[in-house]
XYZ file of C-alpha atoms in Angstrom:
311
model
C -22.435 -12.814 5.240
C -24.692 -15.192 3.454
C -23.840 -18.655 4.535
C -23.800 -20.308 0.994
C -20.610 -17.919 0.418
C -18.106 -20.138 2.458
C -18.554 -23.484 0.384
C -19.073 -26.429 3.220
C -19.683 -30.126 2.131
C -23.389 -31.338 2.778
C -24.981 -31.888 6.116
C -25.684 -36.021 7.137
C -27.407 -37.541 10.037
C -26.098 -36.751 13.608
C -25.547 -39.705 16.336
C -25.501 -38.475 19.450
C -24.814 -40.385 22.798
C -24.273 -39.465 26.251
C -23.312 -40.070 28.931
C -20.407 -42.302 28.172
C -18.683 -42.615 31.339
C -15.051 -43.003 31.591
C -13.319 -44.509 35.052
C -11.452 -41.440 36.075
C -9.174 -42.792 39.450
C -8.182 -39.523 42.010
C -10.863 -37.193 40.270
C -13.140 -37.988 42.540
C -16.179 -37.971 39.902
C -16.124 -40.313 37.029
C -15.745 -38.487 33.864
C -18.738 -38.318 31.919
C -18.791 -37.554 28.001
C -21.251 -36.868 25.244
C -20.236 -38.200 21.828
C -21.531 -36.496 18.328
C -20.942 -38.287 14.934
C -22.092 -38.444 11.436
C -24.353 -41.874 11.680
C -22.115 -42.560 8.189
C -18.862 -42.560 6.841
C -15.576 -43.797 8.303
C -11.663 -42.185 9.202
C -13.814 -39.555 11.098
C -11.482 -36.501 12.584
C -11.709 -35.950 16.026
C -12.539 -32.694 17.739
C -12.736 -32.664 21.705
C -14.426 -29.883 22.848
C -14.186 -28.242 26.263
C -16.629 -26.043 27.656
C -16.402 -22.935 29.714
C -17.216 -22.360 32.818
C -20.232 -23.993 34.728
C -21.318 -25.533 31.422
C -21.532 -29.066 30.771
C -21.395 -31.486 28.050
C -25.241 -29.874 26.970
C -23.770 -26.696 25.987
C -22.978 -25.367 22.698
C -24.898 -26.991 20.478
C -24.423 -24.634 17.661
C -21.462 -25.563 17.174
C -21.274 -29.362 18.271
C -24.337 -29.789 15.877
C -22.598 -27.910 12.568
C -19.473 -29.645 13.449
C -20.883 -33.340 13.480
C -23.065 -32.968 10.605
C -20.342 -32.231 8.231
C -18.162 -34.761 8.970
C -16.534 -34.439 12.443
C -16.867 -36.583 15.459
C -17.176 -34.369 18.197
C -16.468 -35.389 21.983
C -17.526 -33.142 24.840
C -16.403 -33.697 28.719
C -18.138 -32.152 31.467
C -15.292 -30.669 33.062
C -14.992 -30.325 37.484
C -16.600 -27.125 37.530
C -19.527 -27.642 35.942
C -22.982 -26.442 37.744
C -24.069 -29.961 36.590
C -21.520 -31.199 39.900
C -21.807 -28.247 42.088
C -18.656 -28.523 43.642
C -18.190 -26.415 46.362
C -15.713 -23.990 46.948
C -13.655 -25.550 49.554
C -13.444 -28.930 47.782
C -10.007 -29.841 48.092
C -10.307 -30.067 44.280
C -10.958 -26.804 43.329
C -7.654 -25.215 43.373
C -6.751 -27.628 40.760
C -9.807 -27.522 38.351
C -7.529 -25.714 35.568
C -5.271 -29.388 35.212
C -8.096 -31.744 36.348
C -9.726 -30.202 32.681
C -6.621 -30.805 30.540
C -6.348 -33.861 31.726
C -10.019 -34.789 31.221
C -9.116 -33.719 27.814
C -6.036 -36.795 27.277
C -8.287 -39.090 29.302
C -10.812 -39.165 26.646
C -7.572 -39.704 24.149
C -6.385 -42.623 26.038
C -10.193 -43.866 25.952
C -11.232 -44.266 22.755
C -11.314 -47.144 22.557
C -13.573 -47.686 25.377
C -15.897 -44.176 23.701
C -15.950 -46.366 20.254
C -17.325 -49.086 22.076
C -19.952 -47.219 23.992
C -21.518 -45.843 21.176
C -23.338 -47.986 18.776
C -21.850 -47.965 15.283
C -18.720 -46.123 16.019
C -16.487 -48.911 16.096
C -13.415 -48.642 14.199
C -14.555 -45.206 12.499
C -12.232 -42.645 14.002
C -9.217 -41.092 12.375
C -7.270 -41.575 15.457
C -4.205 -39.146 13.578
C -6.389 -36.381 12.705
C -7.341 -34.968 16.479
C -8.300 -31.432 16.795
C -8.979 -29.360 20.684
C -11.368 -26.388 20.776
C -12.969 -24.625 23.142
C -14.531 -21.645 25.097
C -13.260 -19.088 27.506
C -12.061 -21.355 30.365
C -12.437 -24.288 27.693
C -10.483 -22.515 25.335
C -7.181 -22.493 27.715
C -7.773 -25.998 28.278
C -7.673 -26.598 24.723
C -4.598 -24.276 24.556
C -2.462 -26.204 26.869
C -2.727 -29.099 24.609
C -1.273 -27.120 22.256
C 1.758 -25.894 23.851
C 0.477 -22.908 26.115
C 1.654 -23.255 29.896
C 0.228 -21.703 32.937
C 3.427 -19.664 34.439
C 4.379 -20.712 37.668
C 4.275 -17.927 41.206
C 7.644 -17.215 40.508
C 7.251 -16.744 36.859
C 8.784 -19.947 35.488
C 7.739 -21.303 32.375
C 5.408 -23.979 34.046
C 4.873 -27.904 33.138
C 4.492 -28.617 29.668
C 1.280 -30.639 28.825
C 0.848 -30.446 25.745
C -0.097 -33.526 23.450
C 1.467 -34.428 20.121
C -1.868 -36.707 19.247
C -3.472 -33.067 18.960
C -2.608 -31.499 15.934
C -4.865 -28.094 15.310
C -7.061 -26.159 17.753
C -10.201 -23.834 17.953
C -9.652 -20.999 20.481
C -12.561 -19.022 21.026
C -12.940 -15.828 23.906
C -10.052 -17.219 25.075
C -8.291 -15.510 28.469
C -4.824 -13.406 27.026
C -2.018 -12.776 29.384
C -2.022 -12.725 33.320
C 0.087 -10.654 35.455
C -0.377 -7.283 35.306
C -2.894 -7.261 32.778
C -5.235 -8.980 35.187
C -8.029 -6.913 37.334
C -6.885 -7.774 41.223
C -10.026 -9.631 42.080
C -8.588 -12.118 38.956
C -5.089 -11.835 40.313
C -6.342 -13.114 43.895
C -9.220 -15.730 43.052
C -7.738 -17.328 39.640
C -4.107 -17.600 39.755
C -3.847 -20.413 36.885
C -4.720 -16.907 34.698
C -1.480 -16.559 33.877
C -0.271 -18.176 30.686
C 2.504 -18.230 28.695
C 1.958 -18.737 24.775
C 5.782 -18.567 24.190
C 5.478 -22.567 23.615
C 2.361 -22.972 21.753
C 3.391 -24.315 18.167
C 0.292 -26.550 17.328
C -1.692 -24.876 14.629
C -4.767 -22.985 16.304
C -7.814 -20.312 15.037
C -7.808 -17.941 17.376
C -11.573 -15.938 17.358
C -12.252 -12.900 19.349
C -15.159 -10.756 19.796
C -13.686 -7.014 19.043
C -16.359 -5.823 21.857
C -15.479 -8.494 24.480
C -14.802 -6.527 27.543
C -13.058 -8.941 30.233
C -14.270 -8.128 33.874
C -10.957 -10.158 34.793
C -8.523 -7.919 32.974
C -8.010 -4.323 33.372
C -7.070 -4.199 28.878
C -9.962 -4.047 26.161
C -11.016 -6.481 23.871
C -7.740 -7.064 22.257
C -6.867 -9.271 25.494
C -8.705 -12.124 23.932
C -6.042 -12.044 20.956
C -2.907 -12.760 22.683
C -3.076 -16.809 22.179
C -2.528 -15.381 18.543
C -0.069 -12.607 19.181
C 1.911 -13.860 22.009
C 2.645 -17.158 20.137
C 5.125 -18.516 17.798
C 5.036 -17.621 14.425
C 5.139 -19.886 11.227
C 2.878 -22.090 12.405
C -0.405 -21.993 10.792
C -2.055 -20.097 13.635
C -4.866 -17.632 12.193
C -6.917 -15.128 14.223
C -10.359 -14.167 13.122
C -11.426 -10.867 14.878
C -15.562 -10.622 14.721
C -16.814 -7.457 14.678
C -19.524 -6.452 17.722
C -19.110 -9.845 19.252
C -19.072 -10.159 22.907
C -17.982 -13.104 25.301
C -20.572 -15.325 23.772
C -19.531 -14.563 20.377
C -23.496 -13.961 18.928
C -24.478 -17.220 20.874
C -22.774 -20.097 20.683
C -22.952 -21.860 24.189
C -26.694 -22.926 22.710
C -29.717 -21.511 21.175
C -31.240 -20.003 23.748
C -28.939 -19.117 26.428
C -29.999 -15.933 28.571
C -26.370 -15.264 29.076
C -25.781 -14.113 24.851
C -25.783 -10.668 25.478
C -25.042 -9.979 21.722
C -27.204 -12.384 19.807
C -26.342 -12.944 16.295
C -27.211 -16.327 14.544
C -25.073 -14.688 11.384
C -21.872 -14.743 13.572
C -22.721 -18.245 15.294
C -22.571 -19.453 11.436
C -19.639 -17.803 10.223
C -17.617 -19.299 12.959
C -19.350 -22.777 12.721
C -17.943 -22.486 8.681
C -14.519 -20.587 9.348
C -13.931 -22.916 12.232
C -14.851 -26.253 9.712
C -13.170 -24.842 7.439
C -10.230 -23.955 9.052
C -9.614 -28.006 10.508
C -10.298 -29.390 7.415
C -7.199 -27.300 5.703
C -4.695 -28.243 8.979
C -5.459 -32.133 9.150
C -6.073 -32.429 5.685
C -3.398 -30.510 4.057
C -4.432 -30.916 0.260
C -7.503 -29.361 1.502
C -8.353 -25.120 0.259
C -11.778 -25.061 2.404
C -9.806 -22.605 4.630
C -7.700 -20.634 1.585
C -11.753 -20.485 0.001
C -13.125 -19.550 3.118
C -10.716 -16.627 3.544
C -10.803 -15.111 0.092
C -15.096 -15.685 0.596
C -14.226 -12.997 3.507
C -12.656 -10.802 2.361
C -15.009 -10.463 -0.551
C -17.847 -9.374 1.258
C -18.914 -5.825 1.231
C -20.263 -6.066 4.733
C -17.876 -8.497 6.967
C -19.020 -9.879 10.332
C -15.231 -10.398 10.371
C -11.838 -10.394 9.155
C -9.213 -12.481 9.431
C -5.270 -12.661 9.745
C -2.958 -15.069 9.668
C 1.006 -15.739 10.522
């Protein structure tokens, strides 16, 4: 897909500042952020961004980069688990990992304040109502918890809700699909917080999956990654772009040259730095048709990277 298709508004100067630190009490680690912004313009939206595992708040610049530049202010923790900390595996911590991460997430909420103070000429230029989560594999059911998705408890209960109503739309990208059964034993044993429910996940989310994204941690195809989007409510908004021959890193976008892309493609990386734009911009702005153009764009093309449904 040419990338003039999908009609974005113009690129401006980036800001970028890190690390802004943020007094985390019983985490053991102070949490440490990295804050993107258009140097311009005011009532910016908000996306936090959490990154999958072992990565930091350096990683996926493709995306934090497109993102900022037209018109987003982009926030980026590095989570517990990141190679950055090298945590070992018998830190009492590490058990816990999956809700130190969401709760990194609503720390930075409860912080901005303190982030739009930390970063000169920020000050009083976020839209504070207009707060998107996204994120990656691990990051992406981070995100997803904020949205409504629970991780079940051992004896199958629904699990504690933490979801946040200041987050209204998500970005869920390679993101882990139901536990249980449909996880390989070696998952079943080492990562029991792999077991969501989506039965409670209302906020409005893009849900992208690689149609070639074969899971070591489940025993089902590709079509694991799509079950934030099928297993949850419908009538929401929730949309779920499938890319065709896209593996875990989705043509590359946990940075420009990372050795782990094992399907390069800087054609996918920028239809899912649009889609994704364009997709937020319709949820928090509702008068907007960036994500209505961006669709019928698609489904235009002769030659797709993608296609997309919705609920």
């Amino acid at each position: 897909m040419k990338s003039m298709e999908i009609i974005v508004n113009a690129p401006t100067p980036v800001i970028s500042m890190k690390p802004v630190v943020l007094p985390a009490p019983g985490r053991g680690e102070d949490l440490q952020v990295r804050v993107s912004a258009p140097a311009a313009g005011h009532e910016l939206p908000i996306i936090l961004f959490s990154h999958g595992f072992g990565w930091s708040l350096d990683g996926y610049a493709p995306l934090v980069d497109y993102w900022a530049a037209h018109g987003f202010a982009v926030i980026q923790p590095t989570h517990l688990d990141s190679r950055t900390l090298n945590l070992p595996p018998d830190d009492p911590r590490t058990p816990l990992i999956w809700r130190h991460r969401v709760e990194d997430l609503k720390r930075i909420l409860d912080e901005l304040d303190r982030i739009e103070a930390s970063v000169p000429g920020l000050s009083g230029r976020l839209d504070r109502s207009r707060i998107a989560a996204a994120g990656h594999s691990w990051g992406g059911q981070t995100a997803s918890m904020l949205l409504g998705a629970r991780v079940l408890d051992p004896d199958g209960g629904e699990g504690e809700d933490m979801s946040d109503s200041r987050v209204k739309a998500g970005v869920l990208l390679a993101t882990p699909g139901r536990g249980g059964a449909d996880l390989t034993p070696f998952a079943a044993e080492r990562f029991p917080f792999m077991n969501p429910s989506f039965a409670h996940m209302t906020t409005p989310a893009l849900v992208v999956a690689g149609d070639r994204d074969q899971s070591r941690l489940s025993v089902r195809g590709p079509d694991w990654f799509a079950d934030p989007y099928r297993l949850s409510p419908g009538g929401n908004g929730k949309s779920l772009l499938t890319l065709f021959g896209a593996e875990h890193s989705l043509g590359g976008i946990p940075g420009y040259t990372v050795a782990e892309t094992t399907d390069e493609s800087p054609e996918r990386v920028a239809l899912i730095q649009r889609l994704a734009w364009a997709y937020l911009r319709s949820t928090l702005y509702p008068e907007d048709s960036s994500w209505a153009e961006a669709r019928h764009a698609l489904a235009e093309e002769p030659n797709p990277l993608g296609r997309v449904e919705c609920d």
